[in-house]
Amino acid sequence: MAIRKAVKGTAVVASGGLVAFYGLTQLTEYRKKQARLSHVEAVEQVNMAFQDELPSRQAQLTALRNTQEFDVLVVGGGATGSGCALDAVTRNLKTALVERDDFSSGTSSRSTKLIHGGVRYLQKALVKLDYEQYMMVKEALHERSNLLNIAPHLTALLPIMLPIYKWWQLPYYWAGIKIYDLVAGAQCLKSSYILTKTKALELFPMLKRDKLVGAIVYYDGQEFDVRAKCVINATGPFTDALRKMDDQKNPNICQPSAGVHIVIPGYYSPDNMGLLDPATSDGRVIFFLPWEKMTIAGTTDTPTEITPHPIPMEEDINFILTEVRNYLSPDVEVRRGDVLAAWSGIRPLVTNPNSKDTQSICRNHIVHISDSGLVTIAGGKWTTYRSMAEDTLDAAVKAHNLSAGPSKTVGLMLEGAKDWTPTMYIRLVQDYGLEVEVAQHLASSYGGRAYEVAKMAHVTGKRWPIVGKRLVSEFPYIESEVQYAIKEYACTAIDVIARRTRLGFLNVQAAEEALPRIVDIMGKQLTWSEQRKREELSAAKQFLYYEMGYKARSEQLTDTSEITLTPAEVGRYMKRFHKFDKENKGFITTVDVQRVLESINVYIDADTLHEILNEVDLNKNGQVEFNEFLQLMSAVKKGQVSANRLAILMKTAEQSLDQINPLEQREPVDQRKPVSVDRSGGGV
């Protein structure tokens, strides 16, 4: 989404090429905030190249190409790199930033979505008397407070519940969380508190009741040449690749770790309470958080190879599901089929090249300056991007004798924050005729810039909403967001489904459904050829299939393990199948399904029906055989698949037909295609 943020007057280009922050920016109207935060004075305009409107991509490239020398060149457009560019600009440094893909397309977009101080690191700091860990937590708590201040439209307080199942743990964890509050000091968001078992279950009814003692709640928040005097390496997991371009003899300092997250339906958690499991089966910490009306669970922490396209592995997804089962009520069936999306991000854990002990992993960030002057910022965490950028620019200014002032980013409001209020969505509803849910989404995503998105929205032709056509019915993303994304340098369909909206991270099937319309809108705006549109559609589907967990999800139906259905269940499903297979062919097609649906006055267009059957058609021959149907129903029974459209459609149709003619007798099943005993779980 908007990477403009506070750099209103700087040039920005993204996605598949170069990004440039060029020139100086006008930074005005800082709101007075809490006394504990630094107050930032407005920076006057100095040779500002562009006004309120963002310059075109071509203008950005021209500025990048024609500038004889920049003060600072930042490589990497993730959270840290963008933070470095912003920090440099506010110091009146002529700044450029290059990014090979899109803003935050790597690790930064694949986090836990939690702005937190690192309560687990505080425990390590206290147990091991580790001062470095303590200072990292203290820094993160300061940055957490600052982010909640400078981006109120994007962040909010979130209480995190830590369930207690042993009496001795209650005082132990309570003391630790209270120390967490004390370390935060004046920047403590809200004081932690203890809940009784009854109150904990009232706030988080999905919790496992057995042996629950109580809970503790704490708070956290949700390519031509370019010349420059100084180059900053902010490439995350790819830190070593750039360091070796500087000097082949440089040792590797990055030790990548894969963190997998899954998204499951929102009913798995309350919409205003998160959960922390500090003692998983292998010692890792699992977060369980409400996010975008869904539930996000994670994360894993396993060594991995560095790749620009990390893929979530099935064993990691199942590990998270297993841990989730451990602390949810037995009434809540945790099903593999409820995983709507999954992704893997690479944490760039590092060893300090200046340290004698090169084997120890540093959870804090490090700034290193090579003999040639390359400034490398590595490690750290998403929450502390601003302080990482400040430390980096401090080091760069000193090492390269740059003429620059001090950092001014503490308290600097991000783009959209200035005109945002908690009730501004009401004006969007009243002034533009948007749905309430859509208006709330726009206000919380774009802040004051939501009015621009609303102005672009097309009339729906309906009585209500008046404007704002949704990309998919169950999510509040509207078509005009695609147009706005293009203004902010979205260049591919992946940019839109993964970062300008979060469809790809929330529900891979919904994202796939939205893709044709997204490609059509982008194609019209960017004058794509039909060939380019086909390529964009294919590339986006590949992204969803591999990087967002669609492959792992779809493989739940292609598994060749035996069908675990009882003979009675096979008989029941056989009856259902043959209400559609009237001719006893042994398979059903879209024509068969259409005929049955029309008989009960249900009408679905042919393209949608084709999609529904294609999800179950394992051999992709255009028809669903009885074996494939049993495979589906077995997967549904085992929880590997949920909310399958064909399964629900056929069950509903069967019930309707039975109500219409309850005495209907079926002929014996045609045995031309018998079901093998080992696959049916007992034969027929």
CSV table of C-alpha atoms in Angstrom, one decimal, residues 154-560:
chain,number,residue,atom,x,y,z
A,154,LEU,CA,-2.7,1.5,10.5
A,155,THR,CA,-2.1,0.4,14.1
A,156,ALA,CA,-4.2,-0.3,17.3
A,157,LEU,CA,-3.8,-1.8,20.7
A,158,LEU,CA,-4.2,-5.6,20.9
A,159,PRO,CA,-4.5,-7.4,24.2
A,160,ILE,CA,-2.6,-10.7,24.1
A,161,MET,CA,-3.7,-13.5,26.4
A,162,LEU,CA,-1.3,-16.0,27.9
A,163,PRO,CA,-3.3,-19.0,29.2
A,164,ILE,CA,-2.0,-20.7,32.4
A,165,TYR,CA,-2.5,-24.4,33.0
A,166,LYS,CA,-0.3,-24.9,36.0
A,167,TRP,CA,-0.6,-23.0,39.3
A,168,TRP,CA,3.1,-22.4,39.7
A,169,GLN,CA,3.2,-20.6,36.3
A,170,LEU,CA,0.8,-17.9,37.3
A,171,PRO,CA,3.2,-15.9,39.6
A,172,TYR,CA,6.1,-16.8,37.3
A,173,TYR,CA,4.6,-15.4,34.2
A,174,TRP,CA,2.9,-12.6,36.0
A,175,ALA,CA,6.2,-11.4,37.3
A,176,GLY,CA,7.7,-11.6,33.8
A,177,ILE,CA,4.9,-9.6,32.2
A,178,LYS,CA,5.0,-7.0,34.9
A,179,ILE,CA,8.7,-6.5,34.2
A,180,TYR,CA,7.7,-6.1,30.5
A,181,ASP,CA,5.4,-3.3,31.6
A,182,LEU,CA,8.2,-1.7,33.7
A,183,VAL,CA,10.7,-1.9,30.9
A,184,ALA,CA,8.2,0.0,28.7
A,185,GLY,CA,8.1,2.7,31.4
A,186,ALA,CA,6.1,5.7,30.3
A,187,GLN,CA,5.5,4.0,27.0
A,188,CYS,CA,3.5,1.1,28.5
A,189,LEU,CA,0.4,0.9,26.4
A,190,LYS,CA,-1.8,-0.5,29.1
A,191,SER,CA,-1.0,-2.4,32.3
A,192,SER,CA,-1.1,-6.2,32.2
A,193,TYR,CA,-3.5,-8.0,34.4
A,194,ILE,CA,-4.6,-11.4,35.6
A,195,LEU,CA,-7.8,-13.1,34.6
A,196,THR,CA,-9.7,-15.8,36.4
A,197,LYS,CA,-10.5,-19.0,34.6
A,198,THR,CA,-14.1,-17.9,34.2
A,199,LYS,CA,-13.2,-14.5,32.8
A,200,ALA,CA,-10.6,-16.0,30.5
A,201,LEU,CA,-13.1,-18.3,28.9
A,202,GLU,CA,-15.6,-15.5,28.6
A,203,LEU,CA,-13.1,-13.4,26.6
A,204,PHE,CA,-11.6,-16.4,24.6
A,205,PRO,CA,-14.4,-19.1,24.6
A,206,MET,CA,-12.4,-21.3,22.2
A,207,LEU,CA,-9.8,-22.0,24.9
A,208,LYS,CA,-9.3,-25.5,26.3
A,209,ARG,CA,-11.1,-25.6,29.6
A,210,ASP,CA,-9.5,-28.7,31.1
A,211,LYS,CA,-6.9,-27.7,33.8
A,212,LEU,CA,-7.1,-24.0,32.9
A,213,VAL,CA,-6.0,-22.0,36.0
A,214,GLY,CA,-6.4,-18.5,34.6
A,215,ALA,CA,-4.7,-16.2,32.2
A,216,ILE,CA,-2.5,-13.1,32.0
A,217,VAL,CA,-3.2,-10.3,29.5
A,218,TYR,CA,-0.6,-7.8,28.2
A,219,TYR,CA,-0.7,-5.4,25.3
A,220,ASP,CA,1.1,-5.0,22.0
A,221,GLY,CA,0.3,-3.2,18.7
A,222,GLN,CA,-0.9,-4.5,15.1
A,223,GLU,CA,18.9,-0.8,-14.2
A,224,PHE,CA,21.7,1.8,-15.6
A,225,ASP,CA,24.4,3.1,-13.3
A,226,VAL,CA,23.5,5.1,-10.2
A,227,ARG,CA,26.3,7.1,-8.5
A,228,ALA,CA,26.3,7.9,-4.8
A,229,LYS,CA,28.7,9.0,-2.1
A,230,CYS,CA,27.4,6.2,0.2
A,231,VAL,CA,25.7,2.9,-0.5
A,232,ILE,CA,23.5,1.3,2.1
A,233,ASN,CA,22.9,-2.5,2.0
A,234,ALA,CA,19.4,-3.1,3.4
A,235,THR,CA,18.6,-6.3,1.5
A,236,GLY,CA,17.6,-8.5,4.4
A,237,PRO,CA,18.2,-12.2,3.7
A,238,PHE,CA,20.3,-11.2,0.7
A,239,THR,CA,22.8,-9.2,2.8
A,240,ASP,CA,25.7,-11.5,2.0
A,241,ALA,CA,25.1,-11.4,-1.7
A,242,LEU,CA,25.7,-7.6,-1.8
A,243,ARG,CA,28.6,-7.9,0.7
A,244,LYS,CA,30.4,-10.3,-1.6
A,245,MET,CA,29.8,-7.9,-4.5
A,246,ASP,CA,31.7,-5.4,-2.4
A,247,ASP,CA,34.4,-8.0,-1.5
A,248,GLN,CA,34.4,-11.7,-2.4
A,249,LYS,CA,36.4,-12.4,0.8
A,250,ASN,CA,33.7,-11.1,3.1
A,251,PRO,CA,32.4,-14.0,5.2
A,252,ASN,CA,28.7,-14.8,5.3
A,253,ILE,CA,27.0,-13.2,8.3
A,254,CYS,CA,23.3,-14.1,7.5
A,255,GLN,CA,21.8,-17.2,9.0
A,256,PRO,CA,18.3,-17.4,7.4
A,257,SER,CA,15.4,-18.8,9.4
A,258,ALA,CA,12.0,-19.7,7.9
A,259,GLY,CA,8.9,-18.4,9.7
A,260,VAL,CA,5.7,-19.9,8.4
A,261,HIS,CA,2.3,-18.4,9.2
A,262,ILE,CA,-1.2,-19.7,8.4
A,263,VAL,CA,-4.5,-17.9,8.1
A,264,ILE,CA,-7.7,-19.7,9.3
A,265,PRO,CA,-11.3,-18.4,9.7
A,266,GLY,CA,-12.1,-15.7,12.1
A,267,TYR,CA,-14.2,-17.9,14.3
A,268,TYR,CA,-11.1,-19.5,15.7
A,269,SER,CA,-10.4,-16.4,17.9
A,270,PRO,CA,-12.2,-13.4,19.3
A,271,ASP,CA,-11.9,-10.3,17.2
A,272,ASN,CA,-10.3,-8.3,20.0
A,273,MET,CA,-8.0,-10.7,21.8
A,274,GLY,CA,-4.8,-12.4,20.7
A,275,LEU,CA,-3.2,-15.5,22.3
A,276,LEU,CA,0.4,-16.4,23.1
A,277,ASP,CA,1.6,-20.0,23.7
A,278,PRO,CA,5.0,-19.6,25.3
A,279,ALA,CA,5.7,-23.3,25.7
A,280,THR,CA,5.1,-25.3,22.5
A,281,SER,CA,6.2,-28.9,22.1
A,282,ASP,CA,9.6,-27.9,20.9
A,283,GLY,CA,10.1,-24.7,22.8
A,284,ARG,CA,9.1,-22.3,20.1
A,285,VAL,CA,6.5,-19.5,20.7
A,286,ILE,CA,3.2,-19.5,18.8
A,287,PHE,CA,1.1,-16.4,18.3
A,288,PHE,CA,-2.6,-16.6,17.6
A,289,LEU,CA,-4.0,-13.3,16.5
A,290,PRO,CA,-7.1,-11.7,15.0
A,291,TRP,CA,-6.2,-10.1,11.6
A,292,GLU,CA,-8.4,-8.6,8.9
A,293,LYS,CA,-11.4,-10.5,10.4
A,294,MET,CA,-9.5,-13.7,10.1
A,295,THR,CA,-7.1,-15.5,12.5
A,296,ILE,CA,-3.4,-15.7,11.9
A,297,ALA,CA,-1.3,-18.4,13.6
A,298,GLY,CA,2.5,-18.7,13.6
A,299,THR,CA,5.3,-18.9,13.6
A,300,THR,CA,7.9,-21.5,12.9
A,301,ASP,CA,11.6,-21.0,13.3
A,302,THR,CA,13.7,-23.4,11.2
A,303,PRO,CA,16.9,-23.1,9.2
A,304,THR,CA,16.3,-22.5,5.5
A,305,GLU,CA,18.0,-21.8,2.2
A,306,ILE,CA,17.9,-18.2,0.9
A,307,THR,CA,15.4,-17.8,-1.9
A,308,PRO,CA,13.4,-14.9,-3.3
A,309,HIS,CA,10.3,-17.1,-3.4
A,310,PRO,CA,10.0,-19.0,-0.1
A,311,ILE,CA,7.3,-21.7,0.0
A,312,PRO,CA,5.4,-22.8,3.1
A,313,MET,CA,6.0,-26.5,3.7
A,314,GLU,CA,3.2,-28.9,4.7
A,315,GLU,CA,5.1,-30.1,7.9
A,316,ASP,CA,5.3,-26.5,9.1
A,317,ILE,CA,1.6,-25.9,8.5
A,318,ASN,CA,0.8,-29.1,10.4
A,319,PHE,CA,3.1,-28.2,13.3
A,320,ILE,CA,1.2,-24.9,13.7
A,321,LEU,CA,-2.2,-26.7,13.6
A,322,THR,CA,-1.0,-29.3,16.1
A,323,GLU,CA,0.0,-26.5,18.5
A,324,VAL,CA,-3.2,-24.7,18.0
A,325,ARG,CA,-5.1,-27.9,18.9
A,326,ASN,CA,-3.2,-28.1,22.2
A,327,TYR,CA,-4.8,-24.9,23.7
A,328,LEU,CA,-8.2,-24.8,22.0
A,329,SER,CA,-11.3,-26.4,23.3
A,330,PRO,CA,-12.1,-30.0,22.1
A,331,ASP,CA,-15.3,-28.5,20.8
A,332,VAL,CA,-13.3,-26.6,18.2
A,333,GLU,CA,-12.3,-29.0,15.5
A,334,VAL,CA,-9.0,-27.7,14.1
A,335,ARG,CA,-9.1,-28.8,10.5
A,336,ARG,CA,-6.4,-28.7,7.9
A,337,GLY,CA,-9.0,-27.7,5.4
A,338,ASP,CA,-9.6,-24.5,7.3
A,339,VAL,CA,-6.2,-23.1,6.3
A,340,LEU,CA,-7.2,-20.4,3.8
A,341,ALA,CA,-3.6,-19.2,3.1
A,342,ALA,CA,-0.1,-19.9,4.3
A,343,TRP,CA,3.2,-18.2,3.7
A,344,SER,CA,6.9,-18.4,4.6
A,345,GLY,CA,9.1,-15.4,5.4
A,346,ILE,CA,12.9,-15.5,5.8
A,347,ARG,CA,14.2,-14.0,8.9
A,348,PRO,CA,17.7,-12.5,8.3
A,349,LEU,CA,19.3,-13.6,11.6
A,350,VAL,CA,22.9,-12.4,11.6
A,351,THR,CA,26.3,-12.9,13.3
A,352,ASN,CA,28.1,-9.7,14.1
A,353,PRO,CA,31.2,-9.5,11.8
A,354,ASN,CA,32.9,-7.3,14.4
A,355,SER,CA,32.4,-9.9,17.1
A,356,LYS,CA,35.1,-12.4,18.1
A,357,ASP,CA,32.4,-15.1,18.6
A,358,THR,CA,31.2,-15.4,15.0
A,359,GLN,CA,28.9,-18.3,15.9
A,360,SER,CA,26.5,-16.4,18.1
A,361,ILE,CA,23.4,-15.3,16.4
A,362,CYS,CA,22.4,-11.6,17.0
A,363,ARG,CA,18.7,-11.0,17.5
A,364,ASN,CA,19.4,-7.3,17.6
A,365,HIS,CA,20.4,-5.4,14.5
A,366,ILE,CA,24.0,-4.6,13.5
A,367,VAL,CA,25.5,-1.8,11.4
A,368,HIS,CA,28.7,-2.7,9.7
A,369,ILE,CA,31.0,-0.5,7.5
A,370,SER,CA,33.3,-2.3,5.1
A,371,ASP,CA,36.8,-1.2,4.1
A,372,SER,CA,35.3,0.2,0.9
A,373,GLY,CA,32.6,2.1,2.8
A,374,LEU,CA,29.6,-0.1,2.1
A,375,VAL,CA,27.2,0.4,5.0
A,376,THR,CA,25.3,-2.8,5.9
A,377,ILE,CA,22.2,-2.9,8.1
A,378,ALA,CA,21.2,-6.4,9.0
A,379,GLY,CA,19.2,-8.3,11.6
A,380,GLY,CA,16.7,-6.6,13.9
A,381,LYS,CA,13.0,-6.9,13.6
A,382,TRP,CA,10.1,-5.4,11.8
A,383,THR,CA,8.9,-3.3,14.7
A,384,THR,CA,12.3,-1.5,15.0
A,385,TYR,CA,12.7,-0.5,11.4
A,386,ARG,CA,12.8,3.2,12.3
A,387,SER,CA,15.5,3.0,14.9
A,388,MET,CA,17.5,0.7,12.6
A,389,ALA,CA,17.3,3.3,9.9
A,390,GLU,CA,18.4,6.1,12.3
A,391,ASP,CA,21.5,4.0,13.5
A,392,THR,CA,22.3,3.3,9.9
A,393,LEU,CA,22.2,6.9,8.7
A,394,ASP,CA,24.2,8.0,11.8
A,395,ALA,CA,26.9,5.6,10.9
A,396,ALA,CA,26.8,6.5,7.2
A,397,VAL,CA,26.9,10.2,7.8
A,398,LYS,CA,30.0,9.7,10.1
A,399,ALA,CA,31.8,7.3,7.8
A,400,HIS,CA,31.3,9.4,4.6
A,401,ASN,CA,31.5,12.9,6.2
A,402,LEU,CA,28.1,13.7,4.8
A,403,SER,CA,26.6,17.1,5.5
A,404,ALA,CA,23.4,16.2,7.3
A,405,GLY,CA,21.4,17.0,10.4
A,406,PRO,CA,20.1,14.7,13.1
A,407,SER,CA,17.4,12.1,12.5
A,408,LYS,CA,13.9,13.6,12.7
A,409,THR,CA,11.7,10.5,12.3
A,410,VAL,CA,10.6,10.0,15.9
A,411,GLY,CA,7.1,11.3,16.0
A,412,LEU,CA,7.0,12.0,12.2
A,413,MET,CA,3.5,11.2,11.1
A,414,LEU,CA,3.2,8.7,8.3
A,415,GLU,CA,1.1,9.4,5.2
A,416,GLY,CA,-2.6,9.2,5.9
A,417,ALA,CA,-2.3,9.8,9.6
A,418,LYS,CA,-2.8,13.6,9.5
A,419,ASP,CA,-6.5,13.6,8.5
A,420,TRP,CA,-7.5,10.3,10.1
A,421,THR,CA,-10.0,10.0,12.9
A,422,PRO,CA,-11.7,6.9,14.4
A,423,THR,CA,-15.0,8.1,12.9
A,424,MET,CA,-13.9,9.3,9.5
A,425,TYR,CA,-15.4,6.2,7.9
A,426,ILE,CA,-18.8,7.7,8.6
A,427,ARG,CA,-18.1,10.6,6.2
A,428,LEU,CA,-17.0,8.2,3.5
A,429,VAL,CA,-20.4,6.5,3.9
A,430,GLN,CA,-22.4,9.7,3.9
A,431,ASP,CA,-20.5,11.6,1.3
A,432,TYR,CA,-19.8,8.9,-1.2
A,433,GLY,CA,-22.4,6.1,-0.6
A,434,LEU,CA,-19.9,3.4,0.3
A,435,GLU,CA,-20.8,0.3,2.4
A,436,VAL,CA,-19.9,0.7,6.0
A,437,GLU,CA,-17.5,-2.3,5.9
A,438,VAL,CA,-15.8,-0.9,2.8
A,439,ALA,CA,-15.6,2.6,4.3
A,440,GLN,CA,-14.1,1.2,7.5
A,441,HIS,CA,-11.5,-0.7,5.5
A,442,LEU,CA,-10.5,2.3,3.4
A,443,ALA,CA,-10.2,4.5,6.5
A,444,SER,CA,-8.0,2.0,8.4
A,445,SER,CA,-5.8,1.2,5.3
A,446,TYR,CA,-5.4,4.6,3.7
A,447,GLY,CA,-6.2,7.1,6.5
A,448,GLY,CA,-6.8,10.5,5.1
A,449,ARG,CA,-6.0,9.3,1.6
A,450,ALA,CA,-9.2,7.1,1.7
A,451,TYR,CA,-11.1,10.1,0.1
A,452,GLU,CA,-8.9,9.8,-3.0
A,453,VAL,CA,-9.8,6.1,-3.3
A,454,ALA,CA,-13.5,6.8,-2.8
A,455,LYS,CA,-13.4,9.5,-5.5
A,456,MET,CA,-12.2,6.9,-8.0
A,457,ALA,CA,-14.9,4.4,-7.2
A,458,HIS,CA,-17.4,3.7,-9.9
A,459,VAL,CA,-21.2,3.8,-9.5
A,460,THR,CA,-22.6,0.3,-8.8
A,461,GLY,CA,-26.0,0.9,-10.5
A,462,LYS,CA,-27.7,-0.4,-7.3
A,463,ARG,CA,-29.8,1.4,-4.7
A,464,TRP,CA,-27.0,0.6,-2.2
A,465,PRO,CA,-24.1,0.9,-2.1
A,466,ILE,CA,-24.1,3.8,-4.6
A,467,VAL,CA,-20.3,3.4,-5.4
A,468,GLY,CA,-17.6,0.8,-4.7
A,469,LYS,CA,-17.7,-2.4,-6.6
A,470,ARG,CA,-16.1,-5.2,-4.6
A,471,LEU,CA,-13.4,-7.4,-6.2
A,472,VAL,CA,-14.9,-10.4,-4.3
A,473,SER,CA,-18.1,-10.4,-2.3
A,474,GLU,CA,-16.7,-11.5,1.1
A,475,PHE,CA,-13.9,-9.0,1.3
A,476,PRO,CA,-14.1,-5.1,1.4
A,477,TYR,CA,-11.6,-4.5,-1.3
A,478,ILE,CA,-13.0,-2.5,-4.2
A,479,GLU,CA,-12.0,-2.0,-7.8
A,480,SER,CA,-10.9,1.6,-7.3
A,481,GLU,CA,-8.1,0.4,-5.0
A,482,VAL,CA,-6.5,-1.3,-8.1
A,483,GLN,CA,-6.5,2.1,-9.9
A,484,TYR,CA,-5.1,3.8,-6.8
A,485,ALA,CA,-2.4,1.1,-6.5
A,486,ILE,CA,-1.2,1.9,-10.0
A,487,LYS,CA,-0.7,5.5,-8.9
A,488,GLU,CA,1.5,4.2,-6.2
A,489,TYR,CA,3.6,2.1,-8.6
A,490,ALA,CA,1.9,-1.2,-8.5
A,491,CYS,CA,3.2,-2.8,-11.7
A,492,THR,CA,1.9,-6.4,-11.6
A,493,ALA,CA,-1.2,-8.2,-10.5
A,494,ILE,CA,0.9,-9.8,-7.7
A,495,ASP,CA,1.6,-6.3,-6.3
A,496,VAL,CA,-2.1,-5.8,-5.9
A,497,ILE,CA,-3.2,-9.1,-4.4
A,498,ALA,CA,-0.2,-9.4,-2.1
A,499,ARG,CA,0.7,-5.9,-1.0
A,500,ARG,CA,-1.8,-3.2,-2.1
A,501,THR,CA,-4.6,-5.4,-0.9
A,502,ARG,CA,-4.0,-8.5,1.3
A,503,LEU,CA,-6.3,-10.9,-0.6
A,504,GLY,CA,-3.4,-13.3,-1.3
A,505,PHE,CA,-2.5,-13.5,2.3
A,506,LEU,CA,-6.1,-13.9,3.5
A,507,ASN,CA,-7.7,-16.4,1.1
A,508,VAL,CA,-6.0,-17.8,-1.9
A,509,GLN,CA,-9.2,-18.9,-3.6
A,510,ALA,CA,-10.8,-15.5,-3.2
A,511,ALA,CA,-7.6,-13.9,-4.6
A,512,GLU,CA,-7.7,-16.3,-7.6
A,513,GLU,CA,-11.3,-15.3,-8.2
A,514,ALA,CA,-10.5,-11.6,-8.1
A,515,LEU,CA,-7.5,-11.9,-10.5
A,516,PRO,CA,-9.3,-11.7,-13.9
A,517,ARG,CA,-10.9,-8.4,-12.9
A,518,ILE,CA,-7.7,-7.0,-11.4
A,519,VAL,CA,-5.8,-7.9,-14.6
A,520,ASP,CA,-8.5,-6.2,-16.7
A,521,ILE,CA,-8.4,-3.0,-14.7
A,522,MET,CA,-4.6,-2.9,-14.8
A,523,GLY,CA,-4.5,-3.8,-18.4
A,524,LYS,CA,-6.7,-0.9,-19.3
A,525,GLN,CA,-4.8,1.6,-17.1
A,526,LEU,CA,-1.3,0.4,-18.2
A,527,THR,CA,-2.3,-0.5,-21.9
A,528,TRP,CA,-1.3,-4.1,-21.6
A,529,SER,CA,-1.6,-6.3,-24.6
A,530,GLU,CA,-3.7,-9.5,-24.5
A,531,GLN,CA,-0.4,-11.5,-24.2
A,532,ARG,CA,0.8,-9.4,-21.3
A,533,LYS,CA,-2.6,-9.9,-19.5
A,534,ARG,CA,-2.3,-13.7,-19.9
A,535,GLU,CA,1.2,-13.6,-18.6
A,536,GLU,CA,0.1,-11.5,-15.6
A,537,LEU,CA,-2.7,-13.9,-14.8
A,538,SER,CA,-0.4,-16.9,-15.1
A,539,ALA,CA,2.3,-15.4,-12.9
A,540,ALA,CA,-0.2,-14.4,-10.2
A,541,LYS,CA,-1.7,-17.8,-10.1
A,542,GLN,CA,1.8,-19.3,-9.8
A,543,PHE,CA,2.4,-17.0,-6.9
A,544,LEU,CA,-0.8,-18.1,-5.1
A,545,TYR,CA,-0.1,-21.7,-5.9
A,546,TYR,CA,3.4,-21.9,-4.5
A,547,GLU,CA,4.1,-18.9,-2.2
A,548,MET,CA,0.6,-18.5,-0.6
A,549,GLY,CA,-0.1,-22.1,0.2
A,550,TYR,CA,-2.5,-23.0,-2.6
A,551,LYS,CA,-0.4,-26.0,-3.6
A,552,ALA,CA,-0.4,-27.4,-0.1
A,553,ARG,CA,-4.1,-26.8,0.2
A,554,SER,CA,-5.0,-28.4,-3.1
A,555,GLU,CA,-2.8,-31.4,-2.4
A,556,GLN,CA,-5.1,-32.4,0.4
A,557,LEU,CA,-7.4,-33.7,-2.4
A,558,THR,CA,-4.7,-35.3,-4.5
A,559,ASP,CA,-3.3,-37.5,-1.7
A,560,THR,CA,-3.4,-41.1,-2.8
